[in-house]
Tab-separated table of C-alpha atoms in Angstrom:
chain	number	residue	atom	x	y	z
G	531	UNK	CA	68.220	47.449	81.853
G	532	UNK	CA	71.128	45.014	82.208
G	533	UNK	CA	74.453	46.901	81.947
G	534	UNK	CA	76.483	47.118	78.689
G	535	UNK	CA	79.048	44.111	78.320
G	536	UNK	CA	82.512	45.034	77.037
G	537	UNK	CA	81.645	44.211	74.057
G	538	UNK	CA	78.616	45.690	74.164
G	539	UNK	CA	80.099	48.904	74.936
G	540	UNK	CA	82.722	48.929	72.275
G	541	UNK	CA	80.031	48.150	69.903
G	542	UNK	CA	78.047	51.479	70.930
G	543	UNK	CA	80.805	53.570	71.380
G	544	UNK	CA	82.454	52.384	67.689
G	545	UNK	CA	79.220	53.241	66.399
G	546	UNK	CA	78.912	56.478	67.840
G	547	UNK	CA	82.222	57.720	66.686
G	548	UNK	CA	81.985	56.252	63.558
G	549	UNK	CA	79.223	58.850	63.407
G	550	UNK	CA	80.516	61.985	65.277
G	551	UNK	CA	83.832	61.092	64.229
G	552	UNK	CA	84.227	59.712	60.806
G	553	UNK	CA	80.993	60.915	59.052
G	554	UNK	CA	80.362	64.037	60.977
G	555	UNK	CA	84.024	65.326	60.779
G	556	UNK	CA	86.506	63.792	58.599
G	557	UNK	CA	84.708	62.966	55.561
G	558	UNK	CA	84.204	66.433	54.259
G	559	UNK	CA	87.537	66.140	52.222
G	560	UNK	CA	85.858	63.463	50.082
G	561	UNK	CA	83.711	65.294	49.357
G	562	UNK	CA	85.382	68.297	49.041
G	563	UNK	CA	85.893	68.512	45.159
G	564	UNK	CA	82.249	67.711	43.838
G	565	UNK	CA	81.439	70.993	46.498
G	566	UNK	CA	84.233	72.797	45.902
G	567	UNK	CA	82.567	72.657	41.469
G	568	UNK	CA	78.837	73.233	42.381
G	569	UNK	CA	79.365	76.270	45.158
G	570	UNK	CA	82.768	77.906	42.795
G	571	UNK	CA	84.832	77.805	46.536
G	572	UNK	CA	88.484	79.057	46.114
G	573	UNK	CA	91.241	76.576	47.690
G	574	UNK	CA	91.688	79.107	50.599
G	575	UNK	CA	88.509	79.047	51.485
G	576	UNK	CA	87.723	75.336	51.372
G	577	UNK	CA	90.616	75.652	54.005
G	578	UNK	CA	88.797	77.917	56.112
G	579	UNK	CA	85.076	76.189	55.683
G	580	UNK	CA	87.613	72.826	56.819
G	581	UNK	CA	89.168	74.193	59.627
G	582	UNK	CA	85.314	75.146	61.265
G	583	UNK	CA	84.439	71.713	62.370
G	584	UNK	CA	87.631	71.906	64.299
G	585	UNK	CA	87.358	74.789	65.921
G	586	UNK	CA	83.686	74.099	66.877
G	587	UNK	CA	85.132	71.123	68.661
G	588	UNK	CA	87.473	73.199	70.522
G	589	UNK	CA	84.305	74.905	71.811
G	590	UNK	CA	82.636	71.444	72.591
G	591	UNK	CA	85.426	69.698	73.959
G	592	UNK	CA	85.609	72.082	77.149
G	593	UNK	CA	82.562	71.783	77.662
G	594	UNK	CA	81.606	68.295	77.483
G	595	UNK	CA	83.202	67.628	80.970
G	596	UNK	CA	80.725	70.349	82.497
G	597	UNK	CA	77.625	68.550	80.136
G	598	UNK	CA	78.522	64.683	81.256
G	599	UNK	CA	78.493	65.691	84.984
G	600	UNK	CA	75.486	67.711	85.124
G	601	UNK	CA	73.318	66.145	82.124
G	602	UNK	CA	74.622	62.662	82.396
G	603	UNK	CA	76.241	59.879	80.111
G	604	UNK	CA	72.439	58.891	78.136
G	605	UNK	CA	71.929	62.581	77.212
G	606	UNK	CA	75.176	63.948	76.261
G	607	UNK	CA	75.911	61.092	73.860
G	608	UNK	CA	72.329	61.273	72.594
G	609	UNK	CA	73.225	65.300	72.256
G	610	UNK	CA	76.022	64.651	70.339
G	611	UNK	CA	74.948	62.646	67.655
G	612	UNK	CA	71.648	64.342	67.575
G	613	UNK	CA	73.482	67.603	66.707
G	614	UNK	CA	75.743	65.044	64.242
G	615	UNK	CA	72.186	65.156	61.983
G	616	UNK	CA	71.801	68.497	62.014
G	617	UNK	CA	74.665	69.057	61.140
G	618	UNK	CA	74.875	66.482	58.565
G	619	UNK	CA	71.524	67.512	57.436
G	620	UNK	CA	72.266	71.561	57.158
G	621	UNK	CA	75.301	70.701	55.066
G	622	UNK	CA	72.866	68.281	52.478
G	623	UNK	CA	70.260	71.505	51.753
G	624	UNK	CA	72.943	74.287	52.051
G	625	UNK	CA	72.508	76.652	49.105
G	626	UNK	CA	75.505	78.965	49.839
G	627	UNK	CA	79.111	78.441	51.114
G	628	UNK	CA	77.419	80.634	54.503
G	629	UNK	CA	74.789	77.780	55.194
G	630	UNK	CA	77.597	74.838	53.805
G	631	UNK	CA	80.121	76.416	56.863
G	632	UNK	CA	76.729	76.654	59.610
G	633	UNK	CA	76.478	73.088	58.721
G	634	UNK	CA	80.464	72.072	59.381
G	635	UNK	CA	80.304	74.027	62.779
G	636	UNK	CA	77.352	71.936	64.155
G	637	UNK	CA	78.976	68.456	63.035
G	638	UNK	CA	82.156	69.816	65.164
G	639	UNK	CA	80.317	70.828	68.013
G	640	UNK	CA	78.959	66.713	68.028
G	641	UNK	CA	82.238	65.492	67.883
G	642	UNK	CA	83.565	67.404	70.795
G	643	UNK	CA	80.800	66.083	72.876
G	644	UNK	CA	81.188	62.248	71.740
G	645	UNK	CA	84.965	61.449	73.532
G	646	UNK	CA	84.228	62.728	76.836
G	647	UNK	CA	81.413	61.489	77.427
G	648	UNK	CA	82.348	57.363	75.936
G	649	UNK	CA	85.574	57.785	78.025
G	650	UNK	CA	83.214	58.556	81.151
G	651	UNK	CA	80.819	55.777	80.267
G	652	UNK	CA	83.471	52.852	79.843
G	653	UNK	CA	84.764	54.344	83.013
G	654	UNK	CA	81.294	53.816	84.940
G	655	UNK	CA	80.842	49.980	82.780
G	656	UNK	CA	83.913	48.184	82.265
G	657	UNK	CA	86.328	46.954	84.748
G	658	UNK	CA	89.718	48.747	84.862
G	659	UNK	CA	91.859	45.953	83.489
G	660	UNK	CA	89.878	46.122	80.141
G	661	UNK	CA	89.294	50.350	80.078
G	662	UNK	CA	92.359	50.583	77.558
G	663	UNK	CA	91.646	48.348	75.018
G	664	UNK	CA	88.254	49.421	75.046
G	665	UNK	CA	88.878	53.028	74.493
G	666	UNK	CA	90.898	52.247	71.766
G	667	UNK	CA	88.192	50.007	70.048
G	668	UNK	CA	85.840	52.891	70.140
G	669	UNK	CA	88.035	55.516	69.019
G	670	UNK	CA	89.079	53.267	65.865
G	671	UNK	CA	85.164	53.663	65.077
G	672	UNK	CA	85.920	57.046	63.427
G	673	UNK	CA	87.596	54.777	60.869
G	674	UNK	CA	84.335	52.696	60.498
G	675	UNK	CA	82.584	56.118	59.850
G	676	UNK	CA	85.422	56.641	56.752
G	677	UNK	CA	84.976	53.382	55.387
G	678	UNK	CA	81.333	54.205	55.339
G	679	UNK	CA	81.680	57.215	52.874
G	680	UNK	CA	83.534	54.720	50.214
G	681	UNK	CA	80.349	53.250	49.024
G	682	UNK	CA	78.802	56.156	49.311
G	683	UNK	CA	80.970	58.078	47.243
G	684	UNK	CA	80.501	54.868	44.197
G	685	UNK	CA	76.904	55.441	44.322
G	686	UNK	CA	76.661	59.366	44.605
G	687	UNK	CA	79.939	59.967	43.442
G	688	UNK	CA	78.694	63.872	42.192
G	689	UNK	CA	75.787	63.672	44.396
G	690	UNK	CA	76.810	64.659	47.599
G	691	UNK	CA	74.066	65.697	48.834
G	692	UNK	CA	72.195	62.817	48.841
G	693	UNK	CA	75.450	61.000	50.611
G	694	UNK	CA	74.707	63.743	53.799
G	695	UNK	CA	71.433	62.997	53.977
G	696	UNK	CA	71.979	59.057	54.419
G	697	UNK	CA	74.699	59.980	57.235
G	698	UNK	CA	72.375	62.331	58.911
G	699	UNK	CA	69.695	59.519	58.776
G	700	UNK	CA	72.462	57.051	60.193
G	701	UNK	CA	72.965	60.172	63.126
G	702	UNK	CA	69.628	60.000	64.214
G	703	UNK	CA	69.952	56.259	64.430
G	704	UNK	CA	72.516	56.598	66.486
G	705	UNK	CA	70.999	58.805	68.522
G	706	UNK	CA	67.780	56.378	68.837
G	707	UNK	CA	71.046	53.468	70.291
G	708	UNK	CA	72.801	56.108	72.837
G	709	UNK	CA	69.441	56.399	73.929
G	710	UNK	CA	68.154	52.923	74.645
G	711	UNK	CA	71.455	51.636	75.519
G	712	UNK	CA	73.853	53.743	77.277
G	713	UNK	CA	73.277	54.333	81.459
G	714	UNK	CA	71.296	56.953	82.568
G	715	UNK	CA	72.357	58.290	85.894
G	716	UNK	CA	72.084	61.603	87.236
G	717	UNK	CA	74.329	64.271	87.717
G	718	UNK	CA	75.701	62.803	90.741
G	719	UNK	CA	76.132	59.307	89.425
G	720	UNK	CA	77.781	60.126	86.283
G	721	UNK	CA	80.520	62.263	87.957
G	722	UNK	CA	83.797	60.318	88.130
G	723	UNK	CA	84.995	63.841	89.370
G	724	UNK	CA	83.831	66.918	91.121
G	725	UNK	CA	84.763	70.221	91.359
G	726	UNK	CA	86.201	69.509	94.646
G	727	UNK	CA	88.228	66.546	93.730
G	728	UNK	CA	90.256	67.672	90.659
G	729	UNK	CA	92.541	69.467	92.178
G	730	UNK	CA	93.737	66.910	93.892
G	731	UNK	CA	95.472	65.286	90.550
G	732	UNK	CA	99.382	65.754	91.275
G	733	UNK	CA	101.521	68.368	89.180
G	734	UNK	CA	103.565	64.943	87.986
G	735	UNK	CA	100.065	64.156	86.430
G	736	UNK	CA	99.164	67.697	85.257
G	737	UNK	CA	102.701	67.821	83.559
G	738	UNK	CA	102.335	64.506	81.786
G	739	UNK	CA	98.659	65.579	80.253
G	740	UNK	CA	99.962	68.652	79.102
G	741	UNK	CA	103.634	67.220	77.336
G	742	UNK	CA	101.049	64.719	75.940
G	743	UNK	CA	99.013	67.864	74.397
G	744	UNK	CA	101.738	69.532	73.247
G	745	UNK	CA	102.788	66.674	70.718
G	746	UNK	CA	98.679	66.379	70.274
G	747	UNK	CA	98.420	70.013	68.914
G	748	UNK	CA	101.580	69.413	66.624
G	749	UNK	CA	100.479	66.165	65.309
G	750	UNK	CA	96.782	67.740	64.584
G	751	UNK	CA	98.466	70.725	62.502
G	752	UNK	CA	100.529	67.980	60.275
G	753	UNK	CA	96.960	66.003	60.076
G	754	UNK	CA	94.724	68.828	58.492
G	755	UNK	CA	96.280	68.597	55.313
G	756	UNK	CA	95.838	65.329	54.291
G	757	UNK	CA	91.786	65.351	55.901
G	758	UNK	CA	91.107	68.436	53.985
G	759	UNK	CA	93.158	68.017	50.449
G	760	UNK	CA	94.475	65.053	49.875
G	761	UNK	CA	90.914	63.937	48.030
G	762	UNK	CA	91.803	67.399	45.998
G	763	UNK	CA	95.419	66.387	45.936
G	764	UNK	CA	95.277	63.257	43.660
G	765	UNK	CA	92.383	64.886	41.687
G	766	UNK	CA	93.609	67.943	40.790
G	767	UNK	CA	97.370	67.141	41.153
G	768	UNK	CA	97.718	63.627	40.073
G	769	UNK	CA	94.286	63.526	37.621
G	770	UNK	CA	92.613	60.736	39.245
G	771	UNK	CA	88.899	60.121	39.360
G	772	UNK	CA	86.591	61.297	41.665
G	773	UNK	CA	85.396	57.561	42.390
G	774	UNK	CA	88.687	56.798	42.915
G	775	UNK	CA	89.309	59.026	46.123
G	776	UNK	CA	86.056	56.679	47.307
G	777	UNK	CA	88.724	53.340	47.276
G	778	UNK	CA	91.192	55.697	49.373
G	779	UNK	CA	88.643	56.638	52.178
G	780	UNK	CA	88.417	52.778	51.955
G	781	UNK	CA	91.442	52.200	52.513
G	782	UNK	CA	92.314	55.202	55.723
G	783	UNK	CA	89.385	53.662	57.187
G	784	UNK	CA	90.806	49.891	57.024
G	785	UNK	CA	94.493	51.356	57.932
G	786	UNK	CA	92.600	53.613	61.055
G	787	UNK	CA	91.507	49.921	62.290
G	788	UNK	CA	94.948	48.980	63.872
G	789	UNK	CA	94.440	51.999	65.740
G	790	UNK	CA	92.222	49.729	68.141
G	791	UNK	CA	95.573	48.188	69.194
G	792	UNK	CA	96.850	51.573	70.894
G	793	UNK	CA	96.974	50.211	74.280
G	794	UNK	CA	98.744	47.373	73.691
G	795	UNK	CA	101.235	49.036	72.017
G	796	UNK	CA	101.739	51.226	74.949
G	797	UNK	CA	101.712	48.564	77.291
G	798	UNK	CA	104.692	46.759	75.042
G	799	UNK	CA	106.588	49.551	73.682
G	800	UNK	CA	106.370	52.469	75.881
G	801	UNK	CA	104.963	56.077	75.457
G	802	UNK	CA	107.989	57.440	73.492
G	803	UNK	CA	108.403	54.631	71.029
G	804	UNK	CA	104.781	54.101	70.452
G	805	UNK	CA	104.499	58.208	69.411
G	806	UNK	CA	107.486	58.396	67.252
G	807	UNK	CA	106.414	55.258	65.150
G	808	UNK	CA	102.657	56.789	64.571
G	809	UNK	CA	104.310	60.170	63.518
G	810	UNK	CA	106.794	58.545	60.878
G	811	UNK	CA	104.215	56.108	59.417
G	812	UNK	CA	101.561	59.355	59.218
G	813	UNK	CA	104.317	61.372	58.108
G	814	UNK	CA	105.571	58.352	55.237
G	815	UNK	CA	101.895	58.575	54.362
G	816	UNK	CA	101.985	62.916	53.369
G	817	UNK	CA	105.255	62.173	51.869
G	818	UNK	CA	103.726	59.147	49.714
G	819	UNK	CA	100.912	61.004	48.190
G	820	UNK	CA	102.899	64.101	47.659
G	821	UNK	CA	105.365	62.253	45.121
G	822	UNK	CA	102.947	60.071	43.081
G	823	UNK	CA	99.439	61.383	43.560
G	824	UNK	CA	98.893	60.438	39.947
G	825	UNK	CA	99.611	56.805	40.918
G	826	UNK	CA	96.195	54.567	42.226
G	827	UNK	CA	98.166	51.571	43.816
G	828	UNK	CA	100.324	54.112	45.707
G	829	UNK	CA	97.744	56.577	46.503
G	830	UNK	CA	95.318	53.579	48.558
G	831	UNK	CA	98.513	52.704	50.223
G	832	UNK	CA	99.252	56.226	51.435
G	833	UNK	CA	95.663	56.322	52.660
G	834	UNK	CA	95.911	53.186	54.550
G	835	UNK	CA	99.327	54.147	55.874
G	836	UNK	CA	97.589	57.497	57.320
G	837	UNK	CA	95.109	55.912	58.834
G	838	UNK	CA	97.089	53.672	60.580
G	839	UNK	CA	99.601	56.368	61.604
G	840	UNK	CA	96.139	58.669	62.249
G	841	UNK	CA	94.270	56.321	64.345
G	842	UNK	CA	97.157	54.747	66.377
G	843	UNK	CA	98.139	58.522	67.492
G	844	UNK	CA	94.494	59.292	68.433
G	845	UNK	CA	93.978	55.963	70.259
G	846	UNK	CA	97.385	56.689	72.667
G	847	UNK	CA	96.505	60.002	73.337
G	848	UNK	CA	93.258	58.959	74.460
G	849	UNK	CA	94.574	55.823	76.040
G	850	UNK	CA	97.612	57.751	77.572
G	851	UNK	CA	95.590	60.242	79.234
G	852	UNK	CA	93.083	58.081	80.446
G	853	UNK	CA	95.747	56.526	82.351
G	854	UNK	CA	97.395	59.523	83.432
G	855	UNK	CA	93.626	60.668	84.981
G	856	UNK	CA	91.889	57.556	85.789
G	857	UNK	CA	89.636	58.861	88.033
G	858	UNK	CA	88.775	61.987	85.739
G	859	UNK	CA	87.851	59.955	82.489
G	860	UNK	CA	85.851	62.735	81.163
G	861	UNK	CA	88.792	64.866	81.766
G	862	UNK	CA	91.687	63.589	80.864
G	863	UNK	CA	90.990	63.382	76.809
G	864	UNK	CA	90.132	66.971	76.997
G	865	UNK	CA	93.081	68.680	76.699
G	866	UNK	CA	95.117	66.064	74.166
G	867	UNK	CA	92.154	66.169	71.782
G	868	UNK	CA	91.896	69.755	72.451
G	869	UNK	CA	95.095	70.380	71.449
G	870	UNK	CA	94.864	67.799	68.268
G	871	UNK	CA	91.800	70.315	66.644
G	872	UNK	CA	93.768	73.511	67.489
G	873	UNK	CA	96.254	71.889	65.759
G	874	UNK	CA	93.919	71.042	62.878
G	875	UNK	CA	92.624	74.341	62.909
G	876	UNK	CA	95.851	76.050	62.491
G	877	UNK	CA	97.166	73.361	59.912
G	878	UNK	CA	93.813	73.562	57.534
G	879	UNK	CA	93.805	77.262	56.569
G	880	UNK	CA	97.931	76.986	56.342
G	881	UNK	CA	97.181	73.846	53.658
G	882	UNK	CA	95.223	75.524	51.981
G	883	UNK	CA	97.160	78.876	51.580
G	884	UNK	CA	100.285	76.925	50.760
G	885	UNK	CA	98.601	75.247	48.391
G	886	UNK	CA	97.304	77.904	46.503
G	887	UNK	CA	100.887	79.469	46.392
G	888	UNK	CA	103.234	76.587	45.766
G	889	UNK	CA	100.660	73.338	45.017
G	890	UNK	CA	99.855	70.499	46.490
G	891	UNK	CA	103.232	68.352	46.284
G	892	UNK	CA	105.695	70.775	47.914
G	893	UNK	CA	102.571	71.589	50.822
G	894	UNK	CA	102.231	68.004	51.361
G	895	UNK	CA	106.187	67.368	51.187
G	896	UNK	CA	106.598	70.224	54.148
G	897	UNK	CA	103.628	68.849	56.238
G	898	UNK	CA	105.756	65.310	56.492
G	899	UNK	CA	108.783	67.257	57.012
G	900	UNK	CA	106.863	68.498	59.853
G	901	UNK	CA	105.954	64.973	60.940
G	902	UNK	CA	109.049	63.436	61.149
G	903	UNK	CA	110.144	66.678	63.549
G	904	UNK	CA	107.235	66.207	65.832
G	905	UNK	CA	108.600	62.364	66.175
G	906	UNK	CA	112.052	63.356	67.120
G	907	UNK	CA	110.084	65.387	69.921
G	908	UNK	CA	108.328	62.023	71.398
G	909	UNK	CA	111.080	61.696	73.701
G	910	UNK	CA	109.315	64.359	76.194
G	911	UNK	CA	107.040	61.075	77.085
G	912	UNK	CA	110.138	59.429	78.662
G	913	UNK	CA	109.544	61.220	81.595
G	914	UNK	CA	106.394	59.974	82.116
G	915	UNK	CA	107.891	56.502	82.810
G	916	UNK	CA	105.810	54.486	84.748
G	917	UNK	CA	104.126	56.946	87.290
G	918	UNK	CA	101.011	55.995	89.053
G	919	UNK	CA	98.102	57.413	86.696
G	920	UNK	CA	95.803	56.649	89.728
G	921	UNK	CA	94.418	60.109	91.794
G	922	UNK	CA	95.179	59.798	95.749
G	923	UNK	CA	94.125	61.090	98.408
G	924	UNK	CA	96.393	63.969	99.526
G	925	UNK	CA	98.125	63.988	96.415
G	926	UNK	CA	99.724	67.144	95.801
C-alpha cells in the first residue's frame, strides 16, 4: 500500500480524534442534562461519573508508548477506536449510573491510546518540515468530533441514547480506516525509541517537557468545568433549551478549528506568548458564560471562544513537546497530556462540588480567575528559548 500523503494523514488522524477525542470524551457534557433527568444523578456525582474518562486516560496514556512499540502504529490506533465503540456503545444500553460510569472509563482508556500513537505515525510518514502543522491538524479533529454531536443533539435532543449508538457506529468505522490505512510495521519498525535510547534525551529537554506539563495539568483543572457543566450551566442557570446547548457544541467545535494553527503560532510568537494568549481567551470564555448564561448570542460566543482557547492550548502542548522530543514522538505528548487529564480529573469533581455549594456563576467566575493565573505563569516557557529539540548522540 502506497504511504499516507500529508494530507492523507491529517485526514485519518482528524478523523480518528474526532472520534476518540471529541465523541468519545468531551461530548458527555451535552449530554449531560437529558442523563442527569432519566438516571436522578446528583451534581456531585455527574462530577465524579465526568472526571472517569479522564482518569482512564491517565491509565492509557502511559501506556500507549509501551503498546505503539511492541503492537505497532495499525493496531494501537485500530485498539483505540475499537474500545471508542465499546465504550460509546456501553454508555447507549447502560441501565444504572454503575454501567453509565463502566461505559465513560472505556471511552477514556481510547483516547489515551489515540495521541501517541498519531504522533508516532506522522513521525514514521511525513517529512520533518511539515510534522508540526500536521499534528496540529489532527489534534483540531477532536473539534470535528464536537461539531458532530450538534446535529445530533437537534435530532435526539432527549434521546441520547440513540445519539451513542450512531457515534459508536462512527467508532467502528473508524476503526475499519486505521485499519486499511495506517502502516503496519512491527515492533521494531514502529519504534522511534527504545528502551536503550531514551535516556539519552538531555536534562535541558527533560526540564522543558516537564515546565510544559506543569502549565498542562493547571490548564486541564480550569478546563473540566466548562466540558462537564457548562451544557448544565446555561440550562439550569440561565434557562435555556436543551437544543440550544446543541448550537454551542457547534460553535466550541468551529472555535477548536483555529487550534490547527498551533504551530505556526509557535513558530511566530514564541512559547510564552502563544500560552498566555490561549489561557486568557479560555479563561474570557468561563468568565463569559458565567455572567450571562441566560443570554443565546453570548453563550455560542463563549463556546467558540473556548474552543479556540481549548484547542490552541492542546495543539502547542502537543506541538511543543513534539519538538522538544523529536525522536521520541510517542513520548513526548505523554506527559503534557498526562498532566492536562490529571488536571481534568481534579478540576471535574471540584466543579461539581462548588457548584452544588455556591452555583454555577461564582464556580465558573473562580475557574477563569484560575485561568488568567495559570497565564501569568507562561513565562516558565521563556527558558526554553530556542534549544535544539533534536536527541544526540552523547547527549547528557
Amino acid at each position: 500500500m502506497r504511504p499516507l500523503t500529508p494530507l492523507g494523514m491529517a485526514t485519518l488522524g482528524s478523523g480518528l480524534i474526532a472520534i476518540t477525542y471529541g465523541l468519545a470524551r468531551f461530548v458527555f457534557g451535552l449530554f449531560l442534562p437529558a442523563i442527569r433527568e432519566e438516571m436522578v444523578i446528583s451534581p456531585s456525582m455527574a462530577g465524579v461519573i465526568g472526571a472517569l474518562p479522564f482518569l482512564s486516560f491517565v491509565v492509557a496514556i502511559l501506556a500507549a508508548p509501551w503498546s505503539t512499540r511492541r503492537a505497532g502504529v495499525r493496531a494501537t490506533a485500530v485498539s483505540a477506536a475499537g474500545l471508542a465503540a465499546v465504550g460509546l456503545l456501553t454508555i447507549a444500553y447502560a441501565p444504572v449510573p454503575l454501567l453509565l460510569a463502566v461505559g465513560v472509563l472505556t471511552c477514556g482508556i481510547s483516547t489515551g491510546l489515540s495521541s501517541p500513537v498519531m504522533a508516532e505515525a506522522v513521525h514514521r510518514v511525513i517529512p520533518s518540515a511539515l510534522r508540526g502543522r500536521v499534528n496540529a491538524t489532527i489534534n483540531a479533529g477532536t473539534s470535528l468530533g464536537i461539531a458532530l454531536a450538534m446535529p445530533a443533539v437537534l435530532v435526539w435532543a432527549d434521546a441520547w441514547r440513540s445519539a451513542y449508538t450512531g457515534f459508536a457506529a462512527l467508532a467502528a468505522l473508524g476503526a475499519l480506516a486505521a485499519l486499511l490505512f495506517l502502516p503496519r510495521g512491527n515492533r521494531l519498525a514502529t519504534a522511534s525509541w527504545s528502551r536503550s535510547e531514551a535516556p539519552q534525551a538531555s536534562r535541558t529537554q527533560w526540564l522543558g517537557v516537564i515546565r510544559l506539563s506543569g502549565l498542562a495539568g493547571l490548564m486541564g483543572c480550569v478546563s473540566a468545568a466548562y466540558w462537564v457543566f457548562a451544557p448544565d450551566a446555561v440550562i439550569t442557570g440561565g434557562g435555556l433549551l436543551p437544543r440550544q446547548t446543541a448550537w454551542m457544541w457547534l460553535a466550541v467545535g468551529l472555535g477548536g478549528l483555529t487550534g490547527a494553527g498551533a504551530g505556526d503560532l509557535i513558530s511566530r510568537f514564541g512559547p510564552a506568548l502563544s500560552h498566555a494568549a490561549g489561557l486568557m481567551v479560555m479563561a474570557a470564555a468561563i468568565a463569559l458564560l458565567a455572567v450571562a448564561p441566560g443570554h443565546f448570542p453570548l453563550a455560542l460566543a463563549s463556546a467558540a471562544l473556548f474552543g479556540a482557547g481549548y484547542m490552541t492550548l492542546t495543539g502547542f502542548y502537543l506541538v511543543r513537546s513534539t519538538q522538544i522530543m523529536v525522536d521520541a514522538p510517542s513520548l513526548g505528548p505523554v506527559l503534557p497530556l498526562l498532566a492536562t487529564s490529571v488536571g481534568q480529573v481534579a478540576g471535574s469533581p471540584l466543579a461539581g462540588g462548588l457548584i452544588g455549594k455556591e452555583g454555577h456563576g461564582t464556580t465558573f467566575l473562580l475557574f477563569a480567575g484560575l485561568g488568567l493565573a495559570v497565564a501569568l505563569l507562561s513565562g516558565w516557557l521563556r527558558e526554553d528559548r530556542e534549544a535544539s529539540p533534536r536527541l544526540t548522540q552523547g547527549q547528557a
